[in-house]
Coordinates of C-alpha atoms in Angstrom, one line a residue:
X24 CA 0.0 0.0 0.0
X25 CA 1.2 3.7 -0.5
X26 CA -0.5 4.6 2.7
X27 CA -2.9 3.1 5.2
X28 CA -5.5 6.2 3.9
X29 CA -6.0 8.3 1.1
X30 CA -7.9 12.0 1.3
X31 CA -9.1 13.3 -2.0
X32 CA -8.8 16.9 -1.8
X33 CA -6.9 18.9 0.5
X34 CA -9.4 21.3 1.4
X35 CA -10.9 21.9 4.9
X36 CA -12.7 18.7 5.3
X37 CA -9.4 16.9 4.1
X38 CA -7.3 18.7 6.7
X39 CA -9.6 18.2 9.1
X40 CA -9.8 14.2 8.8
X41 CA -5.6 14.1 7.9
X42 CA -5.0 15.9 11.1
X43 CA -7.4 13.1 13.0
X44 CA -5.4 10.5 11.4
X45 CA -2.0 11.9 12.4
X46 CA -3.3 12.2 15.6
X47 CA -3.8 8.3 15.5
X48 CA -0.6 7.7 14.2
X49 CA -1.7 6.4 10.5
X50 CA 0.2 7.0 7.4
X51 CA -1.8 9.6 5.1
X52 CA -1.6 10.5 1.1
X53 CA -3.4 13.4 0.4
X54 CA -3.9 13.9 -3.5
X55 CA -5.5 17.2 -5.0
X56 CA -6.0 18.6 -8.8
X57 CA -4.6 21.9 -7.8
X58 CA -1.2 23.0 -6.5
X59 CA 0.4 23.6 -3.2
X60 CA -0.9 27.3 -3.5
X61 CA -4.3 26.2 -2.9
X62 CA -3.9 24.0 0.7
X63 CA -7.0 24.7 2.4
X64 CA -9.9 24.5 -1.2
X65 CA -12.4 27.4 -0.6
X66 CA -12.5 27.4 2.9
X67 CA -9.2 29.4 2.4
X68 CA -11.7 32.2 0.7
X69 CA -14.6 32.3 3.1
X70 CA -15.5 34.9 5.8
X71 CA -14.7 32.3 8.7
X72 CA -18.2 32.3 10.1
X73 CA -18.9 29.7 12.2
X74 CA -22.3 28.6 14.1
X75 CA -21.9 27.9 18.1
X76 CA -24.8 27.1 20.3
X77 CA -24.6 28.5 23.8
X78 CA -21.0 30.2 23.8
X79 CA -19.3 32.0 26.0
X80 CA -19.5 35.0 23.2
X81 CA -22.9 34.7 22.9
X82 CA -23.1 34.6 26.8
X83 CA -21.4 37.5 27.3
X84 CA -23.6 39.5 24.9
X85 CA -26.5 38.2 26.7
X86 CA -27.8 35.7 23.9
X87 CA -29.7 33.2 25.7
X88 CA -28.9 29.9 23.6
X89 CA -29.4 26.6 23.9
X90 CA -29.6 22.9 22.6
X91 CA -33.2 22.6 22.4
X92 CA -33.8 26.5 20.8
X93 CA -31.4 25.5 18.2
X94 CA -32.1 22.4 17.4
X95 CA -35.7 23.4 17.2
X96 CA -34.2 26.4 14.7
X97 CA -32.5 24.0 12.3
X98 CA -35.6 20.8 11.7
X99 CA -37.4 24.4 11.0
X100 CA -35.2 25.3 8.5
X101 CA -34.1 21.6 7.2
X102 CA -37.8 20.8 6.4
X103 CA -36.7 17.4 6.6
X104 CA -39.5 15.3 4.7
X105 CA -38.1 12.2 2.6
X106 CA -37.9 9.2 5.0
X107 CA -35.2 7.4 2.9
X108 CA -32.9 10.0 1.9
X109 CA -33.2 12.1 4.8
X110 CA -32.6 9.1 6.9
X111 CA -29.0 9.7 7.8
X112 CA -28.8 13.6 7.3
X113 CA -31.6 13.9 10.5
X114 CA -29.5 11.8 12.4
X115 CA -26.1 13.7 11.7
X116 CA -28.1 17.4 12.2
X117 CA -28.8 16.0 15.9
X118 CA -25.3 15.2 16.3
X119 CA -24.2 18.4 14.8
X120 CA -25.9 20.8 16.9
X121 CA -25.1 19.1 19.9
X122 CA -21.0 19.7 18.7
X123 CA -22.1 23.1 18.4
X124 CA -23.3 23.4 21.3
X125 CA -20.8 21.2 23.4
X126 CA -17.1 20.4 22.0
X127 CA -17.1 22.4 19.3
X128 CA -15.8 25.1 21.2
X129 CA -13.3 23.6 23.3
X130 CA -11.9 21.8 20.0
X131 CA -11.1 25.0 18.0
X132 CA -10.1 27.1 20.6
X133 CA -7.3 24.4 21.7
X134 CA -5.7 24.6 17.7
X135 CA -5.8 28.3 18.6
X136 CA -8.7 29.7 16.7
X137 CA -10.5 32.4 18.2
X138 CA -13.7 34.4 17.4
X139 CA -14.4 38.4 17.0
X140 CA -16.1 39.6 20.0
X141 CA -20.0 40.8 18.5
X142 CA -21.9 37.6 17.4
X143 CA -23.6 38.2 14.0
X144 CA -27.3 37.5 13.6
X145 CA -27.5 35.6 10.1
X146 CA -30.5 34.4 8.2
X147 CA -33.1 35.5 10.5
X148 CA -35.7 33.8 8.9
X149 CA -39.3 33.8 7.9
X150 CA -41.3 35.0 11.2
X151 CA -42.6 32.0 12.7
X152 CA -41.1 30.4 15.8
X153 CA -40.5 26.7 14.6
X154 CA -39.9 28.1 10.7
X155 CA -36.7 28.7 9.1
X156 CA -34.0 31.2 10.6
X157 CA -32.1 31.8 13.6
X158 CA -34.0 32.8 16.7
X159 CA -30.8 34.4 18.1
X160 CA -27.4 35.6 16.9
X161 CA -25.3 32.6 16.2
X162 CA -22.8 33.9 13.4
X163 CA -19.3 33.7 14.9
X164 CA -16.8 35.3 12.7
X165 CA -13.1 33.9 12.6
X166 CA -10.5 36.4 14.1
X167 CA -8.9 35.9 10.7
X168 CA -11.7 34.8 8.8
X169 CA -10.7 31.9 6.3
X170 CA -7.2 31.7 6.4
X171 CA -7.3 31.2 10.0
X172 CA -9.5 28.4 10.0
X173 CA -7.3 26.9 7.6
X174 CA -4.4 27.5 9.6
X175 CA -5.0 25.8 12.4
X176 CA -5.7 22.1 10.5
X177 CA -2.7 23.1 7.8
X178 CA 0.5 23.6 10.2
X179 CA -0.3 20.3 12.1
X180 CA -0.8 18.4 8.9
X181 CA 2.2 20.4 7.7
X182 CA 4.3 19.4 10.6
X183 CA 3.1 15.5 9.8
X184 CA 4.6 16.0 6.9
X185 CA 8.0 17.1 7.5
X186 CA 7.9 13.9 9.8
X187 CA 6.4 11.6 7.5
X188 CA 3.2 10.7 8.4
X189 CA 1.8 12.6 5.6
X190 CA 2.5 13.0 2.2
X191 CA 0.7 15.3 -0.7
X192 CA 0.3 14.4 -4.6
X193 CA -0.6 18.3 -6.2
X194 CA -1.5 17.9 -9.5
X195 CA -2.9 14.5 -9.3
X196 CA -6.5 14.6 -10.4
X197 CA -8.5 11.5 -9.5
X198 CA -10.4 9.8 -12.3
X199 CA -11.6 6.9 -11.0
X200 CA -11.5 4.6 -7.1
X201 CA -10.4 1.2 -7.8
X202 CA -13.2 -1.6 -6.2
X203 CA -11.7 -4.8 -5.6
X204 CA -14.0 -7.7 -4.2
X205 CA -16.5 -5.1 -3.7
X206 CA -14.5 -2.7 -1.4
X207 CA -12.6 0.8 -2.6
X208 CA -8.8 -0.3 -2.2
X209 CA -7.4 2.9 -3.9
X210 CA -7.3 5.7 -6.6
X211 CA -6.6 6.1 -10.5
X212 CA -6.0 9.6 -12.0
X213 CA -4.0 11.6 -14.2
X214 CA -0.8 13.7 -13.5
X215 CA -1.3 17.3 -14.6
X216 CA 0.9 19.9 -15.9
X217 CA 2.7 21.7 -13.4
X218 CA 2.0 25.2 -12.3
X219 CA 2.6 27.9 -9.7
X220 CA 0.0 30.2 -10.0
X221 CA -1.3 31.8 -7.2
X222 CA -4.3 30.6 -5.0
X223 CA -7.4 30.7 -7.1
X224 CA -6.3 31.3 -10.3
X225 CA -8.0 28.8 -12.7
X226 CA -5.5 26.1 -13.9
X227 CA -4.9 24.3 -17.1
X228 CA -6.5 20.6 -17.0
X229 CA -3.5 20.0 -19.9
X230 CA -2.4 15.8 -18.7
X231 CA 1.1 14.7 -18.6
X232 CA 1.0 11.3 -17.2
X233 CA -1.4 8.8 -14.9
X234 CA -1.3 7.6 -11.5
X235 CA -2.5 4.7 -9.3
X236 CA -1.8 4.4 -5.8
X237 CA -3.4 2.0 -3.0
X238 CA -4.6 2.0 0.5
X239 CA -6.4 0.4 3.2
X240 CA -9.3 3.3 2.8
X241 CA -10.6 6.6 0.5
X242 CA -11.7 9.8 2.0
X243 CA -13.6 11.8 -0.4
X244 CA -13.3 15.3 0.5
X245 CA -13.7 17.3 -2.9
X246 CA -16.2 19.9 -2.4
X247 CA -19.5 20.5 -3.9
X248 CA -20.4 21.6 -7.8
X249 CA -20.5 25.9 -7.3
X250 CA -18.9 26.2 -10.4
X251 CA -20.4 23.7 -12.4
X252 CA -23.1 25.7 -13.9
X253 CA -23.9 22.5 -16.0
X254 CA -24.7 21.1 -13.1
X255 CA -26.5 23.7 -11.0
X256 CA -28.7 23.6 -14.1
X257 CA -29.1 20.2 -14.3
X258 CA -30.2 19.3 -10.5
X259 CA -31.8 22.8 -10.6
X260 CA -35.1 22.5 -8.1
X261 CA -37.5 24.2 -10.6
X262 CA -41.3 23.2 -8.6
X263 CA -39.4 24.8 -5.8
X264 CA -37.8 27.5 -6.4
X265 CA -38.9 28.9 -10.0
X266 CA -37.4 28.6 -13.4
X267 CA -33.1 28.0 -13.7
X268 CA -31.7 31.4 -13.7
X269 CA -30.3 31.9 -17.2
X270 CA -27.5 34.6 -15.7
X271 CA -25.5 33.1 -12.5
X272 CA -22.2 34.2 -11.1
X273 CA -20.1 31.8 -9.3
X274 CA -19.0 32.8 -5.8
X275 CA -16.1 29.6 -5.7
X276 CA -13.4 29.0 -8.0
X277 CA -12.9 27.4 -10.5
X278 CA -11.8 23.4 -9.5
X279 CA -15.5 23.5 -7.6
X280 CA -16.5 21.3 -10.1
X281 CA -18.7 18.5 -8.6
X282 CA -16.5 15.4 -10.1
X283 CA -15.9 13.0 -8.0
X284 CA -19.7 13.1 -7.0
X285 CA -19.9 10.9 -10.0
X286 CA -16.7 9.0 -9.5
X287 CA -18.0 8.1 -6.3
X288 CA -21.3 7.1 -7.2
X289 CA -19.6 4.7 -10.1
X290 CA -17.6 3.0 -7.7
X291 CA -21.1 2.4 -5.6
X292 CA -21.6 5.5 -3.6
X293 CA -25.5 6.8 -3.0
X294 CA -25.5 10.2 -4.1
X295 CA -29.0 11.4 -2.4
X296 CA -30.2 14.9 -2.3
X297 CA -29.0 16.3 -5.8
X298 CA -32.0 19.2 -6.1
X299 CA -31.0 20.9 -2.4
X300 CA -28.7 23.8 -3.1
X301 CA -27.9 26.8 -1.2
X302 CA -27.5 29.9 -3.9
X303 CA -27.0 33.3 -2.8
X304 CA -29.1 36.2 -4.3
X305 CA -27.1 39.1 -3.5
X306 CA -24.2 38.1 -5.7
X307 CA -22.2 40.8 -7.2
X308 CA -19.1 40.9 -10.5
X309 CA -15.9 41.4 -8.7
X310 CA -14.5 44.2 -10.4
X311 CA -11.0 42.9 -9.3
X312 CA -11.3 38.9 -10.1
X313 CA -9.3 36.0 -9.3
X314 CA -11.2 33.5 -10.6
X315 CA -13.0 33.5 -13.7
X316 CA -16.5 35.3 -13.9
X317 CA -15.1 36.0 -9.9
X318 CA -18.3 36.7 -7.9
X319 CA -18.8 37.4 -4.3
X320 CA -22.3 38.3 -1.9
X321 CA -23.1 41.1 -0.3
X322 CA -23.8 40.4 3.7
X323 CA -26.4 43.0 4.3
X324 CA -27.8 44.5 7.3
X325 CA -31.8 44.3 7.0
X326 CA -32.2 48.0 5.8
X327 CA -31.8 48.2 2.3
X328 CA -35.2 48.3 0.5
X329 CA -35.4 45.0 -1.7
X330 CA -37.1 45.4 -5.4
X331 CA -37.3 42.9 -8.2
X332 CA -36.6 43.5 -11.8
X333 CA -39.8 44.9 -12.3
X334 CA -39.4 47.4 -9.7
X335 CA -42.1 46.1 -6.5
X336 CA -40.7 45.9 -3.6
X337 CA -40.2 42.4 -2.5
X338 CA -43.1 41.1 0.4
X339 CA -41.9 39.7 3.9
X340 CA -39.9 37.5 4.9
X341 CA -37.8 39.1 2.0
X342 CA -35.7 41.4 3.6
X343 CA -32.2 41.7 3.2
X344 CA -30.7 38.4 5.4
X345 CA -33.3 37.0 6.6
X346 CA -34.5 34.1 4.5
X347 CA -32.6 33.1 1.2
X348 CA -34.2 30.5 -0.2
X349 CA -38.0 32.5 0.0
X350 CA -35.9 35.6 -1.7
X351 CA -34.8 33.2 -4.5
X352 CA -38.1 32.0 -5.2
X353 CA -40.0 35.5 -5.2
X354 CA -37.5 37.0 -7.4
X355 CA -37.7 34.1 -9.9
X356 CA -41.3 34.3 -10.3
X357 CA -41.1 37.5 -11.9
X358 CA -39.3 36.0 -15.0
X359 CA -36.3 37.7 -14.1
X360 CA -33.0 36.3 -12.8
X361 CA -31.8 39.7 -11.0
X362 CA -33.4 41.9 -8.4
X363 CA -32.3 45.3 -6.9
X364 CA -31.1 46.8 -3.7
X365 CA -31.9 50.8 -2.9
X366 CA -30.7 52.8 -0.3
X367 CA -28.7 55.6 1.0
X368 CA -25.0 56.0 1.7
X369 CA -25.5 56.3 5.8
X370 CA -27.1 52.1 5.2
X371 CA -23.8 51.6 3.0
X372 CA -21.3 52.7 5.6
X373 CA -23.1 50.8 8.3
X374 CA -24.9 47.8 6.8
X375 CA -22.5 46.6 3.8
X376 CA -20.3 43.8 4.2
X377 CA -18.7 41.7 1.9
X378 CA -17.7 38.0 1.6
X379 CA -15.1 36.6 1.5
X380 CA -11.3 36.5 3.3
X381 CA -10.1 38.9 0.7
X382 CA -12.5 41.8 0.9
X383 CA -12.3 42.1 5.1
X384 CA -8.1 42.7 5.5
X385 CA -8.2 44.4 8.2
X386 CA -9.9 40.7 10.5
X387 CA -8.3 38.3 8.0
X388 CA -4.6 40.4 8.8
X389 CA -5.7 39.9 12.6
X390 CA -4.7 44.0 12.1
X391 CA -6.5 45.6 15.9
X392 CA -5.8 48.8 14.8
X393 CA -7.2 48.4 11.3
X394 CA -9.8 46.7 12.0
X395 CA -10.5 49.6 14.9
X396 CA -9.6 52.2 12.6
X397 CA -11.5 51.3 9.3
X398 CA -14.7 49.9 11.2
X399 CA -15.4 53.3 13.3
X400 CA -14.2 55.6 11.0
X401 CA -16.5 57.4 9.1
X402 CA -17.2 56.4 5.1
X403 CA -18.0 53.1 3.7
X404 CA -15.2 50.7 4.3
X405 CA -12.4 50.3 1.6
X406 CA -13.3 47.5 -0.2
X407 CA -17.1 48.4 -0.1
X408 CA -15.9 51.6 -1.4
X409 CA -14.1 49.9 -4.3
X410 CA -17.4 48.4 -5.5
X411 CA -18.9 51.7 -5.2
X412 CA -16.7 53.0 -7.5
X413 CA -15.6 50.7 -9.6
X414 CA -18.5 47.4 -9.6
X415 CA -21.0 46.9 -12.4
X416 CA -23.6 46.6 -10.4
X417 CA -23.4 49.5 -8.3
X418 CA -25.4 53.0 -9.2
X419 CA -24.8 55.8 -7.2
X420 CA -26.7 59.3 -7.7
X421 CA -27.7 62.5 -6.0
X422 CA -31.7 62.3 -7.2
X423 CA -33.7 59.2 -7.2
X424 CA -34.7 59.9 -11.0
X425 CA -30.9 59.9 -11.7
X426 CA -30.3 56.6 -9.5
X427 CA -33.7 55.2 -11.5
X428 CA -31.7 56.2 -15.4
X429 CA -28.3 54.8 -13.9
X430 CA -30.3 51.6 -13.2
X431 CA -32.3 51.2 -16.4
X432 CA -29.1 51.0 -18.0
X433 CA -27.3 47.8 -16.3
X434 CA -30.9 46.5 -16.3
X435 CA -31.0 43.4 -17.7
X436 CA -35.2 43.2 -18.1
X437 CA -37.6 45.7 -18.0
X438 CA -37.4 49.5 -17.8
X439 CA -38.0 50.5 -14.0
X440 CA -40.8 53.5 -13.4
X441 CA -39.0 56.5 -10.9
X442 CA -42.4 57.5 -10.2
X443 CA -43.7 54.1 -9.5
X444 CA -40.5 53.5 -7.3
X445 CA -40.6 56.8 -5.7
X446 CA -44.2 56.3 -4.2
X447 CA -43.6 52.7 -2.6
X448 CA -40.1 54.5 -1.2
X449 CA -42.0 57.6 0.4
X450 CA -44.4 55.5 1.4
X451 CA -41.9 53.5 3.7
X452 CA -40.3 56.7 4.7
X453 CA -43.9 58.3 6.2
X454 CA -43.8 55.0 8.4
X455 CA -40.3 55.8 10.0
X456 CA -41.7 59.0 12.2
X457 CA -42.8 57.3 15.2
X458 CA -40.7 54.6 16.9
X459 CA -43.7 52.2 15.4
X460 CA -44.9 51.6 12.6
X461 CA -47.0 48.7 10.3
X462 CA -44.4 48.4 7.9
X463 CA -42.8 45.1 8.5
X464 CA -39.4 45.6 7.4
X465 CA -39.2 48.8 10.0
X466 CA -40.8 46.3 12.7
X467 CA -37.6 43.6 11.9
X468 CA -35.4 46.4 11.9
X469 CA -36.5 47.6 15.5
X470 CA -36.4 44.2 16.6
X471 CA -32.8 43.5 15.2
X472 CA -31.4 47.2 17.3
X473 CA -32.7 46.0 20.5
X474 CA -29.8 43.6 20.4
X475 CA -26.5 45.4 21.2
X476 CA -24.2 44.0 18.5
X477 CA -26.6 45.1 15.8
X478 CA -27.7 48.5 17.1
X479 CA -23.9 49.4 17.6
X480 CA -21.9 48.1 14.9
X481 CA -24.5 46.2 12.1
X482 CA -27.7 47.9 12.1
X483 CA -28.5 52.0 10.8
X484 CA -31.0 54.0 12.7
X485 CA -33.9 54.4 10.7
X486 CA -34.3 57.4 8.5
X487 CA -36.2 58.7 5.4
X488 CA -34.4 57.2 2.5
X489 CA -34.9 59.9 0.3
X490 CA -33.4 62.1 3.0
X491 CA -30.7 64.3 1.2
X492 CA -28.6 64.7 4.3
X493 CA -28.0 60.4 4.6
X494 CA -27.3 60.9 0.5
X495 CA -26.3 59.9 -2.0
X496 CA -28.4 57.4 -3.2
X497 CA -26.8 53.8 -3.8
X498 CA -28.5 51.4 -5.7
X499 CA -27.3 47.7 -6.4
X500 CA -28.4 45.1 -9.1
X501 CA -28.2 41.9 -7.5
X502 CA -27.3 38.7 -9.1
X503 CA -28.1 35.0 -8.3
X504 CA -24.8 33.4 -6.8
X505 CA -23.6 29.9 -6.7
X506 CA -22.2 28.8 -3.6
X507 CA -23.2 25.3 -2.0
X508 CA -23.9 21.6 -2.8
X509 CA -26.4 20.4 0.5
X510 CA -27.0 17.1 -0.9
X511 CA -24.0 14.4 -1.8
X512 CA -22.8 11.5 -0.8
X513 CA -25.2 9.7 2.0
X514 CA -22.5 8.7 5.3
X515 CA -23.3 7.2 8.3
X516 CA -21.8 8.5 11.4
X517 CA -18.9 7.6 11.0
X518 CA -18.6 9.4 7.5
X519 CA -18.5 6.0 5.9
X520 CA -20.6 6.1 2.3
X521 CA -23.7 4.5 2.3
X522 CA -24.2 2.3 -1.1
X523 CA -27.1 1.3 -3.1
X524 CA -28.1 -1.4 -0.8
X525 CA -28.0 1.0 2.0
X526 CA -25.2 -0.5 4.2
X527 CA -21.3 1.4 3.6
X528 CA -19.3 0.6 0.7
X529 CA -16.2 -0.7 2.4
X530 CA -13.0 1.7 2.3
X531 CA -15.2 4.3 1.3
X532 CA -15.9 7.4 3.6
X533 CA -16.6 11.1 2.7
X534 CA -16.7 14.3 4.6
X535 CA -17.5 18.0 4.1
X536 CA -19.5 19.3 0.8
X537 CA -19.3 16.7 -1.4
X538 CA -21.6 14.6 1.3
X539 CA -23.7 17.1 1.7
X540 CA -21.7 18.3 4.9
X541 CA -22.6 15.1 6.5
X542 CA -25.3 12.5 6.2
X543 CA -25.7 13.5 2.5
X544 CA -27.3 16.6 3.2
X545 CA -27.7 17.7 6.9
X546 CA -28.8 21.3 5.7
X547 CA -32.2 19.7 4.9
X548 CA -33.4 22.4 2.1
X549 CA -32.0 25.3 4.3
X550 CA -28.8 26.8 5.9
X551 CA -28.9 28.6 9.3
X552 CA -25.1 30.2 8.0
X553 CA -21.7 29.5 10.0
X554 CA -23.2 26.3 9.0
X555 CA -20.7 25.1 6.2
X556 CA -17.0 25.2 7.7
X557 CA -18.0 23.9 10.6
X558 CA -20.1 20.8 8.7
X559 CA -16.6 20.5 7.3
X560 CA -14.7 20.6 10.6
X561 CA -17.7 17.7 11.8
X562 CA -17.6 15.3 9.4
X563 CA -13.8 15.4 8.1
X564 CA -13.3 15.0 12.2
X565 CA -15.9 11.7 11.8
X566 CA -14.2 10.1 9.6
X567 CA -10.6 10.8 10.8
X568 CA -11.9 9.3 14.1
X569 CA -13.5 6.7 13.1
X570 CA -10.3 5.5 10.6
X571 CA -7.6 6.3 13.2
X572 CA -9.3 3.9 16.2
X573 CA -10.0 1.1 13.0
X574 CA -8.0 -1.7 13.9

């Protein structure tokens, strides 16, 4: 054998389960398409959030958290309802929450990851107490976002392999797992060109020789199919969520590519789940790409007013982050793929934040001062202020009939009416004299300021939008972004595939996106966010376990 396991991809979920098996003492080759540049896949990219149940963060906010308000948050939004293939991913979303809410801190915190202090309140949901959303802020963002949380896996793994335990094959794309007497006993691929660009960059697929290496056991670790429109098209949930979108950005680069979903299911993996996405619609062109047709989301605070392409203001629960996958389907029942933020530069500099490791420097650097500095300082922040000026999407004007001309040209469906969109914005301005109002999006917002991280650092004080003093005018087409594979691979506990016949195929495991972060989907059909890195952490932690005690 070449090693006693194999991990096919060396993204989180890889690093993750190599690090277990080090731990245990086994003897690790860890092959991936790309090169050594890219250790660490997406998660390398990501804004570090991560979901915690109970906390001492959230404690000392005064979040009152627990097992049973969380777990009765996530069946809400998992909307678990197919006996067969949700058979597994109910089981691993117990599990799951009870990590979150027990070892998961303990476990990070001892590989040195630490969190911000002010506990973000993501995907708030769609206003009923056992529906979809969070009922309380659970968003814990990574005191150096991505990187960080690839850090702390990498330079143990890293350190393995300067002793090694572990060694890497970059460059070696798997094209097929060898079966012998019905178990997975190892890998076939092909040896790509070499290459040093830099993380991200799209490489050539240009082969230069083939491979075949052996061991006791495969973990598949690959990641999900974000930038496989084909796919996404393909496994699209149409009854669901409205027609394909015929314009979509991808938010993950480019080797995202949903292969060995397929490799694994020839070699007699159950892939269960394929319709269950989770697609962003607040995706916006990088005007500064790494990757190609390089998108990234806008994390809004829950002010912006929210129109589709035809220019009516989107109905509750569709405010800006609180329930995605309602948002998706209301703008795709107009006909059109793209819908449109409007606000004011006082909601920019407040409200705005953007994904991703590279557009927050100042938390991924672990900077104090700059984070300090460009957080309470007055102005949008530098990289939102980039988009403003330089991003496609992004119209900024002093008059609302300007901002209404700027957007009828980047329109990419019908011509929007200023008068039309000037009476439904007064008429949500009226509602913001008293401290009440019937307006449902003012209501959310007055309910989101009573808690102290959002009325201090996340939420505006509400104004008239069409005030000239909170000016200029900002508006932003928004466009549908791919991000996440929930279904995949069906695993048991123990992140060991399930096969057709429903028991595992032997020396076959999978962790992380490509098994639907667990269980073959342990999202259900929704995402309570901070959910993904740390279904990662879970099940590439499973199946290191559960290889490394294996006798």
């Amino acid at each position: 054998m070449d090693a006693e396991v194999i991990v096919v991809g060396a993204g989180l979920a890889g690093l993750v389960a190599t690090h277990e098996l080090v731990k245990a003492g086994r003897r690790v080759l860890v092959l991936d398409q790309e090169n050594r540049n890219n250790l660490g896949g997406q998660a390398f990219w990501s804004l570090g959030g991560l979901f915690f149940v109970d906390s001492p963060a959230q404690r000392r906010l005064g979040i009152r958290d627990s097992f049973e308000l969380a777990m009765q948050d996530w069946l809400g939004s998992a909307g678990f309802d197919r006996d067969d293939e949700d058979a597994w991913a109910r089981r691993w979303a117990r599990e799951y929450v009870r990590f979150a809410a027990t070892e998961k801190w303990d476990y990070l915190h001892e590989l040195g990851l630490r969190v911000t202090p002010v506990v973000g309140w993501a995907e708030r949901g769609g206003g009923a107490g056992d529906g979809h959303g969070n009922s309380v802020p659970r968003f814990h963002l990574t005191w150096g976002t991505g990187p960080e949380v690839v850090r702390v896996f990498a330079e143990p793994v890293l350190a393995a392999e300067r002793a090694g335990l572990v060694r890497f094959g970059f460059r070696h794309r798997v094209d097929e797992l060898v079966v012998a007497d019905g178990a997975v006993v190892g890998v076939r691929g092909s040896l790509l060109a070499d290459t040093d660009l830099e993380r991200g960059r799209a490489s050539s697929r240009d082969v230069v020789g083939e491979f075949e290496n052996r061991a006791g056991a495969v973990i598949v670790t690959s990641g999900g199919i974000g930038h496989a429109p084909d796919l996404v098209r393909q496994n699209w949930p149409t009854e669901r969520l409205g027609p394909c979108p015929q314009t979509m950005i991808p938010g993950v680069p480019a080797y995202v590519d949903g292969r060995m979903l397929a490799i694994a299911e020839a070699a007699g993996g159950r892939v269960v789940n394929r319709d269950r996405m989770w697609h962003y619609t607040e995706g916006i062109h990088n005007w500064d790409p790494i990757w190609p047709d390089h998108a990234i989301r806008i994390i809004p605070g829950p002010s912006s007013l929210w129109f589709d392409a035809t220019g009516q203001r989107l109905p509750a629960p569709c405010y800006p982050g609180f329930d995605t996958n309602a948002t998706m389907k209301a703008i795709l029942a107009t006909g059109y793929d793209y819908s449109w933020f409007v606000l004011d530069q006082a909601i920019v500099e407040k409200e705005f934040a953007l994904s991703g490791s590279e557009q927050n420097p100042d938390i991924t650097g672990k900077d104090l001062r700059l984070t300090l500095r460009t957080r309470l300082a007055k102005g949008a922040p530098g990289p939102v202020d980039a988009f403003l000026r330089h991003g496609e999407d992004f119209v900024v004007a002093p008059t609302l009939a300007e901002l209404v001309a700027g957007m009828n040209e980047i329109a990419r469906g019908p011509q929007l009416d200023a008068a039309d969109l000037e009476r439904q914005i007064v008429a949500r301005d009226r509602e913001v004299a008293n401290g009440y109002a019937k307006d449902g999006q003012l209501a959310a917002i007055a309910n989101a300021r009573r808690y102290v991280g959002d009325r201090l650092g996340r939420v505006a004080a509400p104004h008239r939008i069409l005030d000239p003093a909170k000016g200029p005018l900002i508006a932003v087409r928004l466009n549908i972004l791919t991000r996440k594979t929930l279904g995949g691979l069906q695993t048991d506990l123990d992140s060991r595939v399930i096969g057709t016949d429903g028991n595992p195929v032997p020396g076959l495991y999978a962790a992380g996106e490509v098994a639907g972060f667990g269980g073959g989907g342990v999202h259900g059909y929704s995402a309570l966010e901070g959910t993904f890195l740390g279904g990662c952490i879970f099940s590439g932690r499973a199946a290191g376990r559960a290889l490394g005690s294996a006798q």
